[in-house]
Amino acid sequence: MTAPTTEKPTGVPAIEVSDLHKYYGDNEVLKGIDFRVDPGQVVCVIGPSGSGKSTLLRCVNRLEDPTSGRILVEGIDITDPETDLDRVRARIGMVFQQFNLFPHMTVLRNLCLAQQKVLKRSQAKAVEVARANLAKVGLADREDAYPAHLSGGQQQRVAIARALSMNPDMMLFDEPTSALDPELVGDVLAIMKELATEGMTMMVVTHEMGFAREVGDKVVFMDGGVILEEGTPQAVLGSPQHERTKSFLSKVL
Amino acid sequence: MKRSTKRRLRHLALYAVLLAVVLVLAFSLDWSSVRQTFFNSDGLKHNWHDLIVTGVKNTAIYTVIAFAVGLVLAIVLALMKLSEVLVYRWLATAYIEFFRGLPALVTIFGMAFGFPIATGWRPPGGALGAGLIGLVLVAGAYMAETIRAGIQAVPKGQTEAARSLGMSSGRTMAFIVLPQAFRIIVPPLTNEMVLLIKDTSLLAFVGATVGSRELTNVARDMMTSGPSAGTATSLTMAAVLYLVITLPLTRLVAWLEKKQRRAR
């Protein structure tokens, strides 16, 4: 087993996926994906629903088991059965479409639980980190609330703060604004933009083309389980080469 | 004929049938005999003390033991049934199907009389203790299915969120899934408890010392000895005591279920 290093590796890609295939039964949803995110990069994955973009993202922290192929996270092969997945996952923050806050715990406890159980932080330290991150997402005054008493936008901001409280090396976002009322999307995107500015490594599956254009260092277009096109936002969104990309963008822009 | 007239006639016929049944019962029954059998006045005066102090107390104790130990067993069985290991799943399924398929009394007899003879095992508490273990085995099987359903009712996203934070599958189960599952299954578990209260009466079939008899057993004693011997008055009284315990619980279940539906 490769021992995970604590300092950020230099020169090693944050995420490196090669020849990734994923089947659900007979249905091949990922058909040989090669994909890379460098440290500090913000990569936005776009494409129609059913294109496999969420599956790709979920393979990166092994919420889905790939059928074949290799996935390296900071140089560690997470498809290797010898790899301690929990240790790798603790360094990858994940934000879900449906927020997935723990409904039986207060906001503060949502943020502290994994810090204490996984990172073995003291309660005092965990609370300190949690409060700092709640302040960052603008919800310092809601630490005693239960998730059911928060709006969708607030819940998603808490979910981001929960992931950040683990001091992850990178963040995965799985359509973070798709379940939100339109007027609540802006707050969440603003926080993600701030994170990007601070240099966080981010992989974002999204339908927010404005965000991809403004914040993304790279945009990847997927359809039918393959990556059809990738490049700078200007290139992919501004002058797409592939017919499918053009027709997709003409529908969403 | 008009439709409303038809309906009125139909209602009239239904009431007529009811009236006929009541009248037949009223005239064919010997009411003083009924009163003597079920409502003997000496019994109603003197039986309460033993029925409550011995009977209800022991029924409560056996219910709590069977429920608590059965619950632990049920959690283990439910986790086995959801295990990744095929053999565990298979064992749990076999256990659950076996004990749910048998009458509880057969299991209780088997534990109280068969098992000790076959193995030389001396059960704590004698035949009664062994019978109680039989009740635990049955309760565990029923509650295991309830708990499994509760665990599976917790959204998958909860597990995914916990695992993505680096929590192990055991911690995820203990801190995230089980606490939420238990909220879901409090009403059905309370229902299991009501069934269990009634099933403790099966222990009346295995020998018990006077002080350790549960409610049904105490009432049965009173049918052959004491102030209302030769009558079924003690059964009436036991029935009232059972209802005093079970009816509030079933109302509680209905209230909890309504509350949960509203919370969704």
Short mmCIF file of C-alpha atoms in Angstrom, two decimals:
data_model
loop_
_atom_site.label_atom_id
_atom_site.label_comp_id
_atom_site.label_asym_id
_atom_site.label_seq_id
_atom_site.Cartn_x
_atom_site.Cartn_y
_atom_site.Cartn_z
CA MET A 1 0.00 0.00 0.00
CA THR A 2 1.21 3.48 -0.82
CA ALA A 3 1.40 5.63 2.26
CA PRO A 4 -0.51 8.85 1.68
CA THR A 5 1.68 11.89 2.06
CA THR A 6 0.43 14.89 3.95
CA GLU A 7 2.00 17.68 1.87
CA LYS A 8 0.42 18.42 -1.47
CA PRO A 9 2.33 16.49 -4.10
CA THR A 10 3.84 18.62 -6.81
CA GLY A 11 3.77 17.51 -10.39
CA VAL A 12 1.46 14.60 -9.59
CA PRO A 13 -2.05 15.11 -11.02
CA ALA A 14 -4.80 15.48 -8.41
CA ILE A 15 -6.96 13.07 -10.38
CA GLU A 16 -5.80 10.86 -13.21
CA VAL A 17 -8.25 8.49 -14.84
CA SER A 18 -7.15 6.14 -17.58
CA ASP A 19 -9.21 3.85 -19.80
CA LEU A 20 -12.11 3.77 -17.35
CA HIS A 21 -15.02 1.49 -18.19
CA LYS A 22 -18.17 1.09 -16.14
CA TYR A 23 -21.03 -1.29 -16.77
CA TYR A 24 -24.40 -1.51 -15.06
CA GLY A 25 -25.30 -5.06 -16.00
CA ASP A 26 -25.00 -5.10 -19.79
CA ASN A 27 -25.28 -1.35 -20.06
CA GLU A 28 -21.92 0.35 -20.62
CA VAL A 29 -22.19 3.85 -19.13
CA LEU A 30 -18.48 4.78 -19.30
CA LYS A 31 -16.70 3.66 -22.46
CA GLY A 32 -13.01 4.23 -21.92
CA ILE A 33 -12.49 7.57 -20.19
CA ASP A 34 -9.13 9.33 -19.95
CA PHE A 35 -9.36 12.31 -17.69
CA ARG A 36 -7.09 14.48 -15.63
CA VAL A 37 -7.31 17.25 -13.07
CA ASP A 38 -4.15 19.06 -11.99
CA PRO A 39 -3.67 20.53 -8.51
CA GLY A 40 -5.38 23.91 -8.25
CA GLN A 41 -7.37 23.35 -11.41
CA VAL A 42 -11.14 23.77 -11.71
CA VAL A 43 -12.51 21.27 -14.22
CA CYS A 44 -16.18 21.47 -15.19
CA VAL A 45 -17.83 18.41 -16.70
CA ILE A 46 -20.88 19.15 -18.81
CA GLY A 47 -23.18 17.08 -20.99
CA PRO A 48 -26.73 15.83 -21.32
CA SER A 49 -28.24 13.70 -18.56
CA GLY A 50 -27.32 10.05 -18.92
CA SER A 51 -23.98 10.97 -20.48
CA GLY A 52 -22.07 9.33 -17.60
CA LYS A 53 -20.65 12.53 -16.09
CA SER A 54 -21.99 11.89 -12.58
CA THR A 55 -20.85 8.27 -12.77
CA LEU A 56 -17.35 9.44 -13.69
CA LEU A 57 -17.29 11.81 -10.72
CA ARG A 58 -18.60 9.12 -8.37
CA CYS A 59 -15.89 6.72 -9.55
CA VAL A 60 -13.23 9.19 -8.41
CA ASN A 61 -13.97 8.49 -4.74
CA ARG A 62 -15.20 4.97 -5.46
CA LEU A 63 -18.86 5.55 -4.56
CA GLU A 64 -19.17 3.61 -7.81
CA ASP A 65 -16.88 0.69 -8.50
CA PRO A 66 -15.31 0.93 -11.94
CA THR A 67 -15.52 -2.20 -14.06
CA SER A 68 -12.03 -1.70 -15.46
CA GLY A 69 -9.42 1.01 -15.79
CA ARG A 70 -7.25 2.92 -13.38
CA ILE A 71 -7.98 5.90 -11.14
CA LEU A 72 -5.13 7.68 -9.39
CA VAL A 73 -5.88 10.26 -6.72
CA GLU A 74 -2.72 12.21 -5.89
CA GLY A 75 -0.80 9.25 -7.27
CA ILE A 76 -2.61 6.67 -5.16
CA ASP A 77 -4.35 3.93 -7.12
CA ILE A 78 -7.83 3.78 -5.59
CA THR A 79 -8.82 0.77 -7.70
CA ASP A 80 -6.12 -1.22 -5.88
CA PRO A 81 -7.85 -3.42 -3.28
CA GLU A 82 -4.94 -2.77 -0.90
CA THR A 83 -5.62 0.97 -0.81
CA ASP A 84 -7.20 2.31 2.38
CA LEU A 85 -10.22 3.93 0.74
CA ASP A 86 -11.42 5.69 3.90
CA ARG A 87 -8.10 7.53 4.15
CA VAL A 88 -8.24 8.66 0.55
CA ARG A 89 -11.89 9.66 0.80
CA ALA A 90 -11.16 11.79 3.87
CA ARG A 91 -9.01 14.00 1.60
CA ILE A 92 -11.65 14.32 -1.13
CA GLY A 93 -14.56 16.57 -0.27
CA MET A 94 -17.83 15.69 -1.96
CA VAL A 95 -20.96 17.77 -2.44
CA PHE A 96 -24.14 16.05 -3.62
CA GLN A 97 -27.10 17.24 -5.66
CA GLN A 98 -29.45 16.31 -2.79
CA PHE A 99 -27.16 17.82 -0.07
CA ASN A 100 -27.36 14.65 2.05
CA LEU A 101 -26.98 16.40 5.38
CA PHE A 102 -27.56 14.15 8.38
CA PRO A 103 -31.14 15.07 9.37
CA HIS A 104 -30.87 13.79 12.94
CA MET A 105 -28.00 16.10 13.84
CA THR A 106 -27.60 19.84 14.23
CA VAL A 107 -25.58 21.76 11.66
CA LEU A 108 -22.61 21.92 14.02
CA ARG A 109 -22.69 18.18 14.68
CA ASN A 110 -22.96 17.53 10.93
CA LEU A 111 -19.67 19.37 10.55
CA CYS A 112 -17.91 17.87 13.58
CA LEU A 113 -18.75 14.16 13.40
CA ALA A 114 -16.29 13.04 10.73
CA GLN A 115 -13.60 15.42 11.99
CA GLN A 116 -13.73 13.65 15.34
CA LYS A 117 -14.31 10.09 14.17
CA VAL A 118 -12.05 10.07 11.10
CA LEU A 119 -9.41 12.75 11.69
CA LYS A 120 -9.48 12.13 15.48
CA ARG A 121 -9.65 15.83 16.20
CA SER A 122 -10.63 16.90 19.71
CA GLN A 123 -14.13 18.24 20.12
CA ALA A 124 -12.80 21.75 20.78
CA LYS A 125 -10.68 21.68 17.63
CA ALA A 126 -13.51 20.24 15.54
CA VAL A 127 -15.93 22.91 16.73
CA GLU A 128 -13.35 25.62 15.99
CA VAL A 129 -12.85 24.35 12.41
CA ALA A 130 -16.62 23.90 11.93
CA ARG A 131 -17.40 27.44 13.07
CA ALA A 132 -14.75 28.90 10.78
CA ASN A 133 -16.23 27.07 7.80
CA LEU A 134 -19.81 28.00 8.72
CA ALA A 135 -18.72 31.63 8.82
CA LYS A 136 -17.12 31.16 5.41
CA VAL A 137 -20.44 30.01 3.89
CA GLY A 138 -22.34 32.77 5.72
CA LEU A 139 -24.22 30.56 8.16
CA ALA A 140 -22.41 31.23 11.44
CA ASP A 141 -25.72 31.92 13.17
CA ARG A 142 -27.34 28.60 12.20
CA GLU A 143 -25.05 26.10 13.94
CA ASP A 144 -27.81 24.85 16.27
CA ALA A 145 -30.43 24.43 13.54
CA TYR A 146 -31.47 21.05 12.17
CA PRO A 147 -31.20 20.60 8.38
CA ALA A 148 -35.00 20.41 7.97
CA HIS A 149 -35.24 24.01 9.18
CA LEU A 150 -32.89 25.34 6.51
CA SER A 151 -33.66 26.28 2.92
CA GLY A 152 -32.18 24.18 0.12
CA GLY A 153 -29.54 26.80 -0.56
CA GLN A 154 -28.57 26.94 3.11
CA GLN A 155 -28.43 23.15 3.28
CA GLN A 156 -26.09 23.02 0.31
CA ARG A 157 -23.86 25.67 1.86
CA VAL A 158 -23.74 23.62 5.08
CA ALA A 159 -22.85 20.56 2.98
CA ILE A 160 -19.96 22.50 1.43
CA ALA A 161 -18.83 23.61 4.90
CA ARG A 162 -19.05 19.99 6.09
CA ALA A 163 -16.77 18.84 3.28
CA LEU A 164 -14.36 21.75 3.86
CA SER A 165 -14.12 20.95 7.57
CA MET A 166 -12.12 17.85 6.66
CA ASN A 167 -9.49 20.14 5.05
CA PRO A 168 -9.67 18.20 1.79
CA ASP A 169 -7.06 18.48 -0.96
CA MET A 170 -9.79 18.60 -3.59
CA MET A 171 -13.55 18.92 -3.92
CA LEU A 172 -16.00 17.00 -6.07
CA PHE A 173 -19.32 18.67 -6.88
CA ASP A 174 -22.12 16.52 -8.32
CA GLU A 175 -24.64 18.95 -9.85
CA PRO A 176 -24.60 21.04 -6.64
CA THR A 177 -27.24 23.54 -7.78
CA SER A 178 -29.61 21.28 -9.75
CA ALA A 179 -31.99 20.68 -6.83
CA LEU A 180 -32.15 24.36 -5.83
CA ASP A 181 -34.77 27.00 -6.49
CA PRO A 182 -33.36 29.42 -9.09
CA GLU A 183 -33.05 32.31 -6.64
CA LEU A 184 -30.89 30.21 -4.30
CA VAL A 185 -28.39 29.07 -6.94
CA GLY A 186 -26.36 32.28 -6.83
CA ASP A 187 -25.29 31.96 -3.17
CA VAL A 188 -23.95 28.46 -3.70
CA LEU A 189 -22.13 29.37 -6.91
CA ALA A 190 -20.58 32.40 -5.18
CA ILE A 191 -19.08 30.16 -2.50
CA MET A 192 -17.76 27.73 -5.11
CA LYS A 193 -16.21 30.63 -7.00
CA GLU A 194 -14.54 31.86 -3.82
CA LEU A 195 -13.12 28.38 -3.23
CA ALA A 196 -11.74 28.33 -6.77
CA THR A 197 -10.10 31.69 -6.23
CA GLU A 198 -8.40 30.34 -3.11
CA GLY A 199 -6.80 27.66 -5.27
CA MET A 200 -8.94 24.65 -4.36
CA THR A 201 -8.74 21.75 -6.80
CA MET A 202 -12.27 21.18 -8.06
CA MET A 203 -14.12 18.77 -10.30
CA VAL A 204 -17.61 20.10 -10.97
CA VAL A 205 -20.39 18.27 -12.79
CA THR A 206 -22.78 21.06 -13.65
CA HIS A 207 -25.41 22.52 -15.95
CA GLU A 208 -24.37 26.06 -15.01
CA MET A 209 -22.64 27.16 -18.19
CA GLY A 210 -22.02 30.63 -16.80
CA PHE A 211 -20.05 29.13 -13.90
CA ALA A 212 -18.10 26.84 -16.24
CA ARG A 213 -17.18 29.77 -18.48
CA GLU A 214 -16.23 32.13 -15.68
CA VAL A 215 -14.56 29.85 -13.14
CA GLY A 216 -13.48 26.75 -15.06
CA ASP A 217 -9.88 26.27 -16.13
CA LYS A 218 -10.99 23.39 -18.30
CA VAL A 219 -14.36 22.24 -19.61
CA VAL A 220 -15.04 18.63 -20.52
CA PHE A 221 -18.03 17.69 -22.68
CA MET A 222 -19.34 14.15 -22.26
CA ASP A 223 -22.01 12.29 -24.19
CA GLY A 224 -22.91 8.62 -24.40
CA GLY A 225 -20.19 7.53 -21.95
CA VAL A 226 -17.26 9.14 -23.76
CA ILE A 227 -15.47 12.47 -23.59
CA LEU A 228 -16.20 14.13 -26.92
CA GLU A 229 -14.38 17.38 -26.38
CA GLU A 230 -12.24 19.13 -23.78
CA GLY A 231 -10.31 22.35 -23.52
CA THR A 232 -10.51 25.88 -22.22
CA PRO A 233 -14.01 27.24 -21.60
CA GLN A 234 -13.54 29.65 -24.51
CA ALA A 235 -12.68 26.78 -26.84
CA VAL A 236 -15.36 24.27 -25.78
CA LEU A 237 -18.18 26.70 -25.02
CA GLY A 238 -17.21 29.41 -27.49
CA SER A 239 -16.22 27.47 -30.58
CA PRO A 240 -17.16 23.80 -30.14
CA GLN A 241 -15.76 21.45 -32.78
CA HIS A 242 -18.08 18.49 -32.37
CA GLU A 243 -21.63 18.44 -33.73
CA ARG A 244 -23.06 16.96 -30.50
CA THR A 245 -21.38 19.66 -28.43
CA LYS A 246 -22.85 22.33 -30.70
CA SER A 247 -26.36 20.94 -30.50
CA PHE A 248 -26.13 20.49 -26.71
CA LEU A 249 -24.87 24.03 -26.18
CA SER A 250 -27.50 25.49 -28.48
CA LYS A 251 -30.14 23.95 -26.21
CA VAL A 252 -28.71 25.05 -22.86
CA LEU A 253 -27.21 28.46 -23.64
CA MET B 1 -88.06 2.48 -7.33
CA LYS B 2 -86.03 5.58 -6.59
CA ARG B 3 -82.44 5.08 -5.68
CA SER B 4 -82.78 6.84 -2.30
CA THR B 5 -85.75 4.64 -1.38
CA LYS B 6 -83.74 1.57 -2.27
CA ARG B 7 -80.93 2.66 -0.01
CA ARG B 8 -83.28 3.38 2.85
CA LEU B 9 -84.77 -0.11 2.51
CA ARG B 10 -81.33 -1.68 2.48
CA HIS B 11 -80.38 0.12 5.69
CA LEU B 12 -83.65 -0.96 7.26
CA ALA B 13 -82.93 -4.60 6.39
CA LEU B 14 -79.42 -4.39 7.93
CA TYR B 15 -80.78 -2.95 11.15
CA ALA B 16 -83.50 -5.63 11.24
CA VAL B 17 -80.86 -8.39 11.05
CA LEU B 18 -78.88 -6.80 13.89
CA LEU B 19 -82.00 -6.47 16.03
CA ALA B 20 -82.92 -10.11 15.41
CA VAL B 21 -79.45 -11.33 16.49
CA VAL B 22 -79.54 -9.21 19.64
CA LEU B 23 -83.02 -10.43 20.52
CA VAL B 24 -82.15 -14.10 19.98
CA LEU B 25 -79.08 -13.71 22.22
CA ALA B 26 -81.01 -11.83 24.88
CA PHE B 27 -83.75 -14.43 25.14
CA SER B 28 -81.73 -17.59 24.61
CA LEU B 29 -79.02 -16.77 27.17
CA ASP B 30 -79.43 -17.35 30.89
CA TRP B 31 -78.19 -13.95 32.08
CA SER B 32 -77.80 -14.85 35.73
CA SER B 33 -75.57 -17.74 34.69
CA VAL B 34 -73.52 -15.42 32.48
CA ARG B 35 -73.15 -12.99 35.37
CA GLN B 36 -72.18 -15.79 37.78
CA THR B 37 -69.55 -17.12 35.38
CA PHE B 38 -67.88 -13.94 34.17
CA PHE B 39 -68.70 -11.38 36.85
CA ASN B 40 -68.69 -13.25 40.18
CA SER B 41 -68.91 -10.57 42.84
CA ASP B 42 -66.50 -12.22 45.33
CA GLY B 43 -63.95 -12.61 42.57
CA LEU B 44 -64.33 -9.02 41.46
CA LYS B 45 -63.72 -7.95 45.06
CA HIS B 46 -60.71 -10.10 45.99
CA ASN B 47 -58.85 -11.12 42.82
CA TRP B 48 -57.35 -7.77 41.75
CA HIS B 49 -54.48 -7.82 44.23
CA ASP B 50 -52.87 -11.08 43.05
CA LEU B 51 -53.70 -10.45 39.40
CA ILE B 52 -51.86 -7.15 39.48
CA VAL B 53 -49.10 -7.69 42.03
CA THR B 54 -48.08 -11.09 40.65
CA GLY B 55 -49.65 -11.40 37.20
CA VAL B 56 -49.22 -7.97 35.65
CA LYS B 57 -45.81 -7.54 37.27
CA ASN B 58 -44.45 -10.79 35.81
CA THR B 59 -46.08 -10.18 32.44
CA ALA B 60 -44.32 -6.81 32.37
CA ILE B 61 -40.97 -8.32 33.38
CA TYR B 62 -41.14 -11.11 30.76
CA THR B 63 -42.23 -8.67 28.07
CA VAL B 64 -39.35 -6.31 28.82
CA ILE B 65 -36.80 -9.15 28.87
CA ALA B 66 -38.11 -10.71 25.66
CA PHE B 67 -38.27 -7.32 23.95
CA ALA B 68 -34.84 -6.09 25.03
CA VAL B 69 -32.92 -9.31 24.34
CA GLY B 70 -35.01 -9.95 21.22
CA LEU B 71 -34.14 -6.48 19.94
CA VAL B 72 -30.40 -7.08 20.28
CA LEU B 73 -30.81 -10.43 18.51
CA ALA B 74 -32.93 -8.74 15.83
CA ILE B 75 -30.30 -6.07 15.13
CA VAL B 76 -27.65 -8.76 14.69
CA LEU B 77 -29.97 -10.73 12.38
CA ALA B 78 -30.88 -7.63 10.35
CA LEU B 79 -27.22 -6.71 9.88
CA MET B 80 -26.47 -10.32 8.88
CA LYS B 81 -29.30 -10.21 6.38
CA LEU B 82 -27.82 -7.05 4.82
CA SER B 83 -24.26 -8.39 5.00
CA GLU B 84 -22.03 -8.69 1.94
CA VAL B 85 -21.18 -12.22 3.05
CA LEU B 86 -23.55 -14.68 1.39
CA VAL B 87 -23.40 -17.23 4.22
CA TYR B 88 -24.48 -14.62 6.78
CA ARG B 89 -27.39 -13.56 4.59
CA TRP B 90 -28.36 -17.19 4.13
CA LEU B 91 -28.14 -18.00 7.86
CA ALA B 92 -30.20 -14.96 8.85
CA THR B 93 -32.86 -15.74 6.26
CA ALA B 94 -33.05 -19.37 7.39
CA TYR B 95 -33.35 -18.33 11.04
CA ILE B 96 -36.03 -15.73 10.39
CA GLU B 97 -38.11 -17.96 8.12
CA PHE B 98 -37.81 -20.89 10.55
CA PHE B 99 -39.02 -19.08 13.66
CA ARG B 100 -41.66 -17.02 11.88
CA GLY B 101 -43.03 -20.16 10.29
CA LEU B 102 -43.53 -21.97 13.60
CA PRO B 103 -46.27 -21.32 16.16
CA ALA B 104 -44.57 -19.54 19.08
CA LEU B 105 -45.91 -22.22 21.42
CA VAL B 106 -43.98 -24.94 19.57
CA THR B 107 -40.75 -22.99 19.99
CA ILE B 108 -41.49 -22.37 23.67
CA PHE B 109 -42.24 -26.07 24.28
CA GLY B 110 -39.13 -27.05 22.35
CA MET B 111 -36.94 -24.80 24.48
CA ALA B 112 -38.66 -25.65 27.78
CA PHE B 113 -38.98 -29.42 27.42
CA GLY B 114 -37.10 -30.74 24.38
CA PHE B 115 -33.82 -28.88 24.38
CA PRO B 116 -32.87 -29.41 28.07
CA ILE B 117 -33.48 -33.17 27.80
CA ALA B 118 -31.61 -33.55 24.55
CA THR B 119 -28.52 -31.61 25.64
CA GLY B 120 -28.48 -31.91 29.42
CA TRP B 121 -28.66 -28.11 29.54
CA ARG B 122 -30.08 -26.77 32.80
CA PRO B 123 -31.82 -23.54 31.81
CA PRO B 124 -31.64 -20.61 34.25
CA GLY B 125 -35.09 -20.21 35.77
CA GLY B 126 -36.06 -23.77 34.93
CA ALA B 127 -38.69 -24.53 32.29
CA LEU B 128 -40.03 -20.98 32.55
CA GLY B 129 -36.61 -19.48 31.87
CA ALA B 130 -36.18 -21.79 28.90
CA GLY B 131 -39.65 -20.89 27.63
CA LEU B 132 -38.75 -17.22 27.93
CA ILE B 133 -35.66 -17.86 25.82
CA GLY B 134 -37.99 -19.45 23.27
CA LEU B 135 -40.03 -16.26 23.27
CA VAL B 136 -36.84 -14.24 22.74
CA LEU B 137 -35.94 -16.39 19.73
CA VAL B 138 -39.35 -15.77 18.17
CA ALA B 139 -39.39 -12.05 19.00
CA GLY B 140 -35.92 -11.66 17.45
CA ALA B 141 -37.08 -13.22 14.21
CA TYR B 142 -40.09 -10.92 13.87
CA MET B 143 -38.26 -7.74 14.84
CA ALA B 144 -35.33 -8.53 12.53
CA GLU B 145 -37.57 -8.05 9.49
CA THR B 146 -38.85 -4.75 10.87
CA ILE B 147 -35.33 -3.49 11.51
CA ARG B 148 -34.09 -4.60 8.09
CA ALA B 149 -36.91 -2.67 6.46
CA GLY B 150 -36.08 0.38 8.60
CA ILE B 151 -32.40 0.28 7.65
CA GLN B 152 -33.29 0.02 3.98
CA ALA B 153 -35.70 2.94 4.28
CA VAL B 154 -32.82 5.30 5.14
CA PRO B 155 -31.90 7.06 1.87
CA LYS B 156 -28.75 5.77 0.18
CA GLY B 157 -27.41 9.31 0.01
CA GLN B 158 -26.92 9.23 3.79
CA THR B 159 -24.51 6.33 3.54
CA GLU B 160 -22.78 7.92 0.56
CA ALA B 161 -22.31 11.21 2.40
CA ALA B 162 -20.83 9.48 5.44
CA ARG B 163 -18.53 7.25 3.37
CA SER B 164 -17.38 10.22 1.28
CA LEU B 165 -16.25 11.86 4.52
CA GLY B 166 -14.02 8.86 5.13
CA MET B 167 -16.19 7.15 7.72
CA SER B 168 -15.94 3.35 7.78
CA SER B 169 -18.98 1.21 7.02
CA GLY B 170 -19.32 0.28 10.72
CA ARG B 171 -19.26 3.89 11.89
CA THR B 172 -21.65 4.88 9.13
CA MET B 173 -24.06 2.22 10.33
CA ALA B 174 -23.71 3.19 14.00
CA PHE B 175 -23.83 7.00 13.73
CA ILE B 176 -25.82 7.67 10.57
CA VAL B 177 -28.01 4.77 9.44
CA LEU B 178 -29.19 3.07 12.65
CA PRO B 179 -30.27 6.26 14.47
CA GLN B 180 -32.40 7.23 11.46
CA ALA B 181 -33.70 3.68 11.00
CA PHE B 182 -34.86 3.58 14.61
CA ARG B 183 -36.97 6.67 14.16
CA ILE B 184 -38.70 4.99 11.27
CA ILE B 185 -39.32 1.74 13.13
CA VAL B 186 -40.52 3.01 16.51
CA PRO B 187 -44.21 2.54 15.54
CA PRO B 188 -43.84 -1.00 14.12
CA LEU B 189 -41.58 -1.96 17.06
CA THR B 190 -44.20 -0.74 19.52
CA ASN B 191 -46.64 -2.95 17.65
CA GLU B 192 -44.26 -5.91 18.08
CA MET B 193 -44.24 -5.14 21.77
CA VAL B 194 -48.04 -5.34 21.97
CA LEU B 195 -47.89 -8.74 20.25
CA LEU B 196 -45.18 -9.78 22.69
CA ILE B 197 -47.27 -8.75 25.71
CA LYS B 198 -49.99 -11.08 24.50
CA ASP B 199 -47.53 -13.84 23.64
CA THR B 200 -46.14 -13.93 27.18
CA SER B 201 -49.44 -15.66 28.03
CA LEU B 202 -48.04 -18.71 26.21
CA LEU B 203 -45.64 -19.07 29.13
CA ALA B 204 -48.69 -20.18 31.15
CA PHE B 205 -48.20 -23.56 29.46
CA VAL B 206 -44.79 -24.20 31.01
CA GLY B 207 -44.46 -24.85 34.72
CA ALA B 208 -43.86 -21.87 36.94
CA THR B 209 -43.66 -21.36 40.69
CA VAL B 210 -46.55 -19.39 42.19
CA GLY B 211 -44.60 -16.15 42.48
CA SER B 212 -43.28 -16.26 38.92
CA ARG B 213 -46.58 -16.80 37.08
CA GLU B 214 -47.66 -14.21 34.57
CA LEU B 215 -51.14 -12.76 34.23
CA THR B 216 -52.87 -15.54 32.28
CA ASN B 217 -51.38 -18.21 34.54
CA VAL B 218 -52.50 -16.38 37.69
CA ALA B 219 -56.01 -15.99 36.25
CA ARG B 220 -56.15 -19.67 35.36
CA ASP B 221 -55.21 -20.59 38.98
CA MET B 222 -58.10 -18.49 40.20
CA MET B 223 -60.52 -20.50 38.08
CA THR B 224 -59.85 -23.53 40.29
CA SER B 225 -59.09 -21.98 43.67
CA GLY B 226 -59.86 -18.85 45.66
CA PRO B 227 -63.03 -16.78 46.02
CA SER B 228 -64.21 -17.14 42.41
CA ALA B 229 -63.19 -20.78 41.90
CA GLY B 230 -65.38 -22.59 39.41
CA THR B 231 -66.07 -19.42 37.46
CA ALA B 232 -64.27 -17.54 34.68
CA THR B 233 -64.40 -14.21 36.51
CA SER B 234 -60.60 -14.04 36.83
CA LEU B 235 -60.37 -14.32 33.02
CA THR B 236 -62.65 -11.32 32.61
CA MET B 237 -60.45 -9.42 35.00
CA ALA B 238 -57.26 -10.50 33.24
CA ALA B 239 -58.83 -9.42 29.94
CA VAL B 240 -59.52 -5.96 31.39
CA LEU B 241 -55.92 -5.71 32.62
CA TYR B 242 -54.52 -6.77 29.23
CA LEU B 243 -56.65 -4.15 27.50
CA VAL B 244 -55.58 -1.47 29.97
CA ILE B 245 -51.99 -2.14 28.87
CA THR B 246 -52.42 -2.84 25.16
CA LEU B 247 -55.05 -0.30 24.11
CA PRO B 248 -53.00 2.79 25.08
CA LEU B 249 -50.03 1.26 23.26
CA THR B 250 -51.97 0.65 20.04
CA ARG B 251 -53.35 4.20 20.26
CA LEU B 252 -49.76 5.41 20.72
CA VAL B 253 -48.72 3.51 17.58
CA ALA B 254 -51.54 5.10 15.59
CA TRP B 255 -50.54 8.55 16.87
CA LEU B 256 -46.83 8.01 16.07
CA GLU B 257 -47.67 6.82 12.57
CA LYS B 258 -49.85 9.83 11.94
CA LYS B 259 -47.11 12.12 13.21
CA GLN B 260 -44.54 10.46 10.94
CA ARG B 261 -46.77 10.75 7.89
CA ARG B 262 -47.18 14.45 8.59
CA ALA B 263 -43.42 14.93 9.05
CA ARG B 264 -42.78 13.60 5.55
#
